[in-house]
Tab-separated table of C-alpha atoms in Angstrom:
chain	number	residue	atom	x	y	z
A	205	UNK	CA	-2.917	20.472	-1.646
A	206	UNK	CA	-2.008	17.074	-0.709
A	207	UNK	CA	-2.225	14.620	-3.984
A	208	UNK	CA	-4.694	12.496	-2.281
A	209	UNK	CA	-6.147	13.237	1.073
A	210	UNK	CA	-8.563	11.649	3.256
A	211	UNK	CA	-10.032	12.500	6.609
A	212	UNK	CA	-8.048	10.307	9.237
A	213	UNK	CA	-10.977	9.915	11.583
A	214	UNK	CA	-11.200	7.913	14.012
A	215	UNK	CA	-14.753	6.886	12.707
A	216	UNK	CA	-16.858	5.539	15.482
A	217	UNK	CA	-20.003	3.370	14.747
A	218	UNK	CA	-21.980	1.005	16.547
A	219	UNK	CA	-22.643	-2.436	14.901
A	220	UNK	CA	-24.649	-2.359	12.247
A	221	UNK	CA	-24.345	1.557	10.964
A	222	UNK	CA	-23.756	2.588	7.843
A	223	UNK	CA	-20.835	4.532	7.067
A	224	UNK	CA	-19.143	6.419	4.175
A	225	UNK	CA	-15.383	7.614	3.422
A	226	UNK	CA	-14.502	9.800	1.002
A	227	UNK	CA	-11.058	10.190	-0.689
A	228	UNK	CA	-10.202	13.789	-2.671
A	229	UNK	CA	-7.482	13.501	-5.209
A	230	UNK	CA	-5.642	16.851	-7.284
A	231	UNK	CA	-4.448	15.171	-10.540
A	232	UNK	CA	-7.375	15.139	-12.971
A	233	UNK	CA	-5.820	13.030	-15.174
A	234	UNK	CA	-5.716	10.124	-12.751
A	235	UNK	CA	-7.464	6.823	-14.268
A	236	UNK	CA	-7.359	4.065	-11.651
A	237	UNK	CA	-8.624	3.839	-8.483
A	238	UNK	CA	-8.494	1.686	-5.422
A	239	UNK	CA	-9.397	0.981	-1.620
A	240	UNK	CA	-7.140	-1.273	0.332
A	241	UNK	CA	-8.061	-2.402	3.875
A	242	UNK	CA	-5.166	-2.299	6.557
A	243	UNK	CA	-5.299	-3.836	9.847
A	244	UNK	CA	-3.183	-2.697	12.837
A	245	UNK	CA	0.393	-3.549	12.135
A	246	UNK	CA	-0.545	-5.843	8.886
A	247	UNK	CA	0.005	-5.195	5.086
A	248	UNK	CA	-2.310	-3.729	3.187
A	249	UNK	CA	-4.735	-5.274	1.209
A	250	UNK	CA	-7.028	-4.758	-1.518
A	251	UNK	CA	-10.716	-4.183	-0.812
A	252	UNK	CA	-11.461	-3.052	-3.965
A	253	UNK	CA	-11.243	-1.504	-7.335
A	254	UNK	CA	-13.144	1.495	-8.369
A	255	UNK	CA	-14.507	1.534	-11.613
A	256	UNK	CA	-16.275	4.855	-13.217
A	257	UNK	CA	-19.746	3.282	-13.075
A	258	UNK	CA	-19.673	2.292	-9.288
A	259	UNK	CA	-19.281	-0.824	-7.699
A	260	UNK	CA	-20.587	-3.043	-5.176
A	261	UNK	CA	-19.259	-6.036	-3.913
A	262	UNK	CA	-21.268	-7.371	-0.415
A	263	UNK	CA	-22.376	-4.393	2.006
A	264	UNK	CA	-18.877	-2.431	0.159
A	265	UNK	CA	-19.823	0.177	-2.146
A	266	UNK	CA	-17.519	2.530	-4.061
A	267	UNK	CA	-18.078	5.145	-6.293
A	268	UNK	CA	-16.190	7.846	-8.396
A	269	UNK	CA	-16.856	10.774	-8.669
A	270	UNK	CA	-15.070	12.255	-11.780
A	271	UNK	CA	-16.435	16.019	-11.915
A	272	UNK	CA	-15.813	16.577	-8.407
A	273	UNK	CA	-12.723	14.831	-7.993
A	274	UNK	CA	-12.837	12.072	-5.211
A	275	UNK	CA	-14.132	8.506	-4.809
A	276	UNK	CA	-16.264	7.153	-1.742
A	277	UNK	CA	-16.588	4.132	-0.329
A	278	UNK	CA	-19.683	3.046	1.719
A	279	UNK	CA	-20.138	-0.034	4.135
A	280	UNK	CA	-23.350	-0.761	5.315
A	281	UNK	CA	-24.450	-3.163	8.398
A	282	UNK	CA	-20.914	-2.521	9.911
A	283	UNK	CA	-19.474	-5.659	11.398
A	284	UNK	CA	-16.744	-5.591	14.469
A	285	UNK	CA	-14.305	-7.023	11.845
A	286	UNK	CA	-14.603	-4.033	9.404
A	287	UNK	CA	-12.644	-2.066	11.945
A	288	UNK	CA	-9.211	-1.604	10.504
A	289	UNK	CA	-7.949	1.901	8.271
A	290	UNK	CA	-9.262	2.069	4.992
A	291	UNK	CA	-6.274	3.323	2.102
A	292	UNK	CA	-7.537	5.326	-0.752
A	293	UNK	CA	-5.235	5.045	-3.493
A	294	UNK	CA	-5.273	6.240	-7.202
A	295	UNK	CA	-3.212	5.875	-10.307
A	296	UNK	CA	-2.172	8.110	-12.874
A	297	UNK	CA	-2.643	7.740	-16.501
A	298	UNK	CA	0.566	8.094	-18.646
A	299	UNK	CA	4.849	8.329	-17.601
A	300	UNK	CA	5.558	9.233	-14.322
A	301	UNK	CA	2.195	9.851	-13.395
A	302	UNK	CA	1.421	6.077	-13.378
A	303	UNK	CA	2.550	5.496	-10.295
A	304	UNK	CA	0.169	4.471	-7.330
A	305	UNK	CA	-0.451	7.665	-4.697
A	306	UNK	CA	-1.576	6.431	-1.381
A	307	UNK	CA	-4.046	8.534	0.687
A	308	UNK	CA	-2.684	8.451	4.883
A	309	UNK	CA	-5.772	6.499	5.409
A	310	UNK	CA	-9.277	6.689	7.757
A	311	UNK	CA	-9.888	4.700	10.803
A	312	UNK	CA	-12.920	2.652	11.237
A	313	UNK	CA	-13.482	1.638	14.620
A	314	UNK	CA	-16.718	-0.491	14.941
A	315	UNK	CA	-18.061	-0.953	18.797
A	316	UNK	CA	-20.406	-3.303	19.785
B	140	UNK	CA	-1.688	-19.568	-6.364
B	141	UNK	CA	1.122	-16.846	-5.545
B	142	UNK	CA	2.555	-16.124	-2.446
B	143	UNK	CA	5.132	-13.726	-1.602
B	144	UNK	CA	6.745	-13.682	1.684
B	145	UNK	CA	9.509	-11.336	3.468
B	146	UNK	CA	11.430	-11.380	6.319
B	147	UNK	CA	12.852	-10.510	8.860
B	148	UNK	CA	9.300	-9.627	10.374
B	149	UNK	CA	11.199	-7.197	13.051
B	150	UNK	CA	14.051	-6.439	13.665
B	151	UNK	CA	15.920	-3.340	16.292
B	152	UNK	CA	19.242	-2.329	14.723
B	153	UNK	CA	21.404	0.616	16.074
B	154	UNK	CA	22.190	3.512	14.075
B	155	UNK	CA	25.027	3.075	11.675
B	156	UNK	CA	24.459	-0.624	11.079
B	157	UNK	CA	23.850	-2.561	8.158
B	158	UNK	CA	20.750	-4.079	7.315
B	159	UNK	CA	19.437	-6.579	4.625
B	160	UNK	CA	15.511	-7.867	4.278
B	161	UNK	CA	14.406	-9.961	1.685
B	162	UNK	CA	11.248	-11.317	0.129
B	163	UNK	CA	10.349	-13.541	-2.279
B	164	UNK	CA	7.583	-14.711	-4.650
B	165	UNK	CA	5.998	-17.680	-5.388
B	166	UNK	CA	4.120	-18.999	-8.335
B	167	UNK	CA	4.388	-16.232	-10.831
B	168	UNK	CA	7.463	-15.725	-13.051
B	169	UNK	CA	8.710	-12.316	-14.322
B	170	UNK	CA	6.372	-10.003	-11.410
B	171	UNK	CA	7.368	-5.817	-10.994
B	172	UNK	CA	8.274	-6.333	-7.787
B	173	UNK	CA	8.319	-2.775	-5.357
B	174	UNK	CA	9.532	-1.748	-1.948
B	175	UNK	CA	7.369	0.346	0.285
B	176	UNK	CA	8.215	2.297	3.407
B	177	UNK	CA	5.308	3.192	5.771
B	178	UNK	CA	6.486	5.401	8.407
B	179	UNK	CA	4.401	6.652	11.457
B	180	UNK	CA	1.925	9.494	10.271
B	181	UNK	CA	2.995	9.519	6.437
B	182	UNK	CA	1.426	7.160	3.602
B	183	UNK	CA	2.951	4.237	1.649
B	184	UNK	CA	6.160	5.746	-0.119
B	185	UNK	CA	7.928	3.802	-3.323
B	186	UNK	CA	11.280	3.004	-2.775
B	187	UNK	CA	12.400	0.878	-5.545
B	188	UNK	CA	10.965	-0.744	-8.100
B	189	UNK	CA	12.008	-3.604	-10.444
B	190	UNK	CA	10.762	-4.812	-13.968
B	191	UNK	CA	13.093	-8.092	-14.025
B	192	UNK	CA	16.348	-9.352	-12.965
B	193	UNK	CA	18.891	-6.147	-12.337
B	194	UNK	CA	16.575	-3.651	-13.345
B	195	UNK	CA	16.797	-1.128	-10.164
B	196	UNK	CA	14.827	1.765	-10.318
B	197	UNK	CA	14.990	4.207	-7.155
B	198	UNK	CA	11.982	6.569	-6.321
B	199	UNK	CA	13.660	8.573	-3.811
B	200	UNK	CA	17.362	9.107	-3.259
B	201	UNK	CA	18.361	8.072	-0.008
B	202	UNK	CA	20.770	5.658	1.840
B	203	UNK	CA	18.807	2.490	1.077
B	204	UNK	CA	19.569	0.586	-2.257
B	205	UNK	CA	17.674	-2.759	-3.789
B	206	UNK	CA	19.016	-5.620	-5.938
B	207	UNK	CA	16.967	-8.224	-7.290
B	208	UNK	CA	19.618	-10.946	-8.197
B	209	UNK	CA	16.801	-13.668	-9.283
B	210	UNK	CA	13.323	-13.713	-10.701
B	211	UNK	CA	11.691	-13.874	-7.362
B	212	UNK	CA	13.821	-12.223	-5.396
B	213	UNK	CA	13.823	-9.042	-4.285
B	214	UNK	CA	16.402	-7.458	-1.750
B	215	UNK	CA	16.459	-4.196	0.448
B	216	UNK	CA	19.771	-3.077	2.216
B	217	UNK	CA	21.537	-0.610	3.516
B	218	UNK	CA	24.964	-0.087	4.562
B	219	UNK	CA	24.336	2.340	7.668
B	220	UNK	CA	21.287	2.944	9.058
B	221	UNK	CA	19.921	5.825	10.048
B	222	UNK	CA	16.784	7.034	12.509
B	223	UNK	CA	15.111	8.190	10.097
B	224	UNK	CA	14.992	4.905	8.532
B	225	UNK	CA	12.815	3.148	10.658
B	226	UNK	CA	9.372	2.003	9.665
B	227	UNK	CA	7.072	-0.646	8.212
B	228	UNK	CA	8.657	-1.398	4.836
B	229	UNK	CA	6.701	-3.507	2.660
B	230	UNK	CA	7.248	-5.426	-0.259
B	231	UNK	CA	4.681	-6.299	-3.211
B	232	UNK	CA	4.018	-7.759	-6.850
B	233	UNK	CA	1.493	-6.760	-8.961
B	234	UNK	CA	-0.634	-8.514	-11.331
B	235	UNK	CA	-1.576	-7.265	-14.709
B	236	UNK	CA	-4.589	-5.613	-13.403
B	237	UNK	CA	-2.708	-2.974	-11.227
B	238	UNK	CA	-3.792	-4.293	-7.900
B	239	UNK	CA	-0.808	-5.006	-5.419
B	240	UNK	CA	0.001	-7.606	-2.986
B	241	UNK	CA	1.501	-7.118	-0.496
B	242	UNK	CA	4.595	-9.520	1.708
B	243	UNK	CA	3.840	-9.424	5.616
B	244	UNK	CA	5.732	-6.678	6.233
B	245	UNK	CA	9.629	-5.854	8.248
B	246	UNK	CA	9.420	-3.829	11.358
B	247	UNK	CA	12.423	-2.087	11.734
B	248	UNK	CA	13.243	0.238	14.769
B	249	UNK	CA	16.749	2.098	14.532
B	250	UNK	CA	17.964	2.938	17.671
């Protein structure tokens, strides 16, 4: 099992959908928790932390999911310029396990 | 505000030659500074990162090495490229918080 794994897509939606991602990760222990926004042939950047009680920040919505082990992140009223891949990425808690383990990504592609 | 920039933004180099990309940052003093490779198909992978001026440390042995002779500074190189080496390497600073920011980015194709 992959350490962090999310479905590559492509995700398809017409303007103004409402779509969700979710992100699985393996190591239990894991204590932070991000989404970073890529756009084709850019660098990565952050979209957004992840915090244990949910968090919302515009029509972006994350939440974690603890018991089951992954962490979602919803975007309502899609706009053409949300299309880009969407980077799950979590940290562990203590020693080597703090390091940052990125997720391959999912695609958004949002059509008019 | 800080800034960090790298460069060359592409570059095609032939198998067996050397290669060199740099970035800097701006406006912050003493940053963890890391090296990313994104190849085609595979997530971000750590290649080096570094807590302050010499401090080196290598996630995954290979034919690439980093130096970070200043504050700001922080240097990828290699003395003979291979294919395998080609990618979207990335270069980034973090801020207390754990979030990471990112430099534009070196294409490199080895032919």
């Amino acid at each position: 099992r992959k350490e962090v794994e999310q479905d590559p897509g492509p995700f398809n939606v017409p303007e103004g959908a409402t779509v969700a991602f979710n992100c699985t990760y393996s190591n239990s222990a894991s204590q932070s928790f991000f989404w970073y926004r890529q756009d084709c042939r850019k660098e990565p950047k952050l979209l957004m932390s992840v915090y244990s009680s949910g968090n919302e920040d515009g029509r972006f919505t994350a939440q974690l999911n603890r018991a089951s082990q992954y962490i979602s992140l919803l975007i309502r009223d899609s706009k053409l310029s949300d299309s880009a891949t969407y980077l799950c990425v979590v940290r562990g808690n203590a020693g080597n396990n703090r390091k940052l383990i990125w997720g391959l990504g999912t695609s958004l592609a949002v059509n008019p | 505000s800080q800034t960090i920039h790298q460069w060359p933004a592409t570059l095609v180099q032939p198998v067996g030659s050397p290669l060199s990309l740099e970035c800097t940052v701006e406006g912050t003093s003493n940053p963890n500074l890391y090296w990313y490779r994104q190849a085609a198909g595979r997530g971000l992978q750590l290649l080096f990162y570094s807590v302050g001026i010499g401090q080196i440390s290598s996630e995954v042995p290979q034919n690439l090495s980093a130096s970070r002779p200043q504050d700001r500074q922080f240097i990828l190189s290699s003395k003979k490229l291979l294919l395998s080496d080609s990618g979207f390497y990335l270069c980034a600073w973090t801020s207390g918080f754990g979030e990471l920011f990112f430099g534009e980015g070196s294409r490199l194709t080895v032919l």
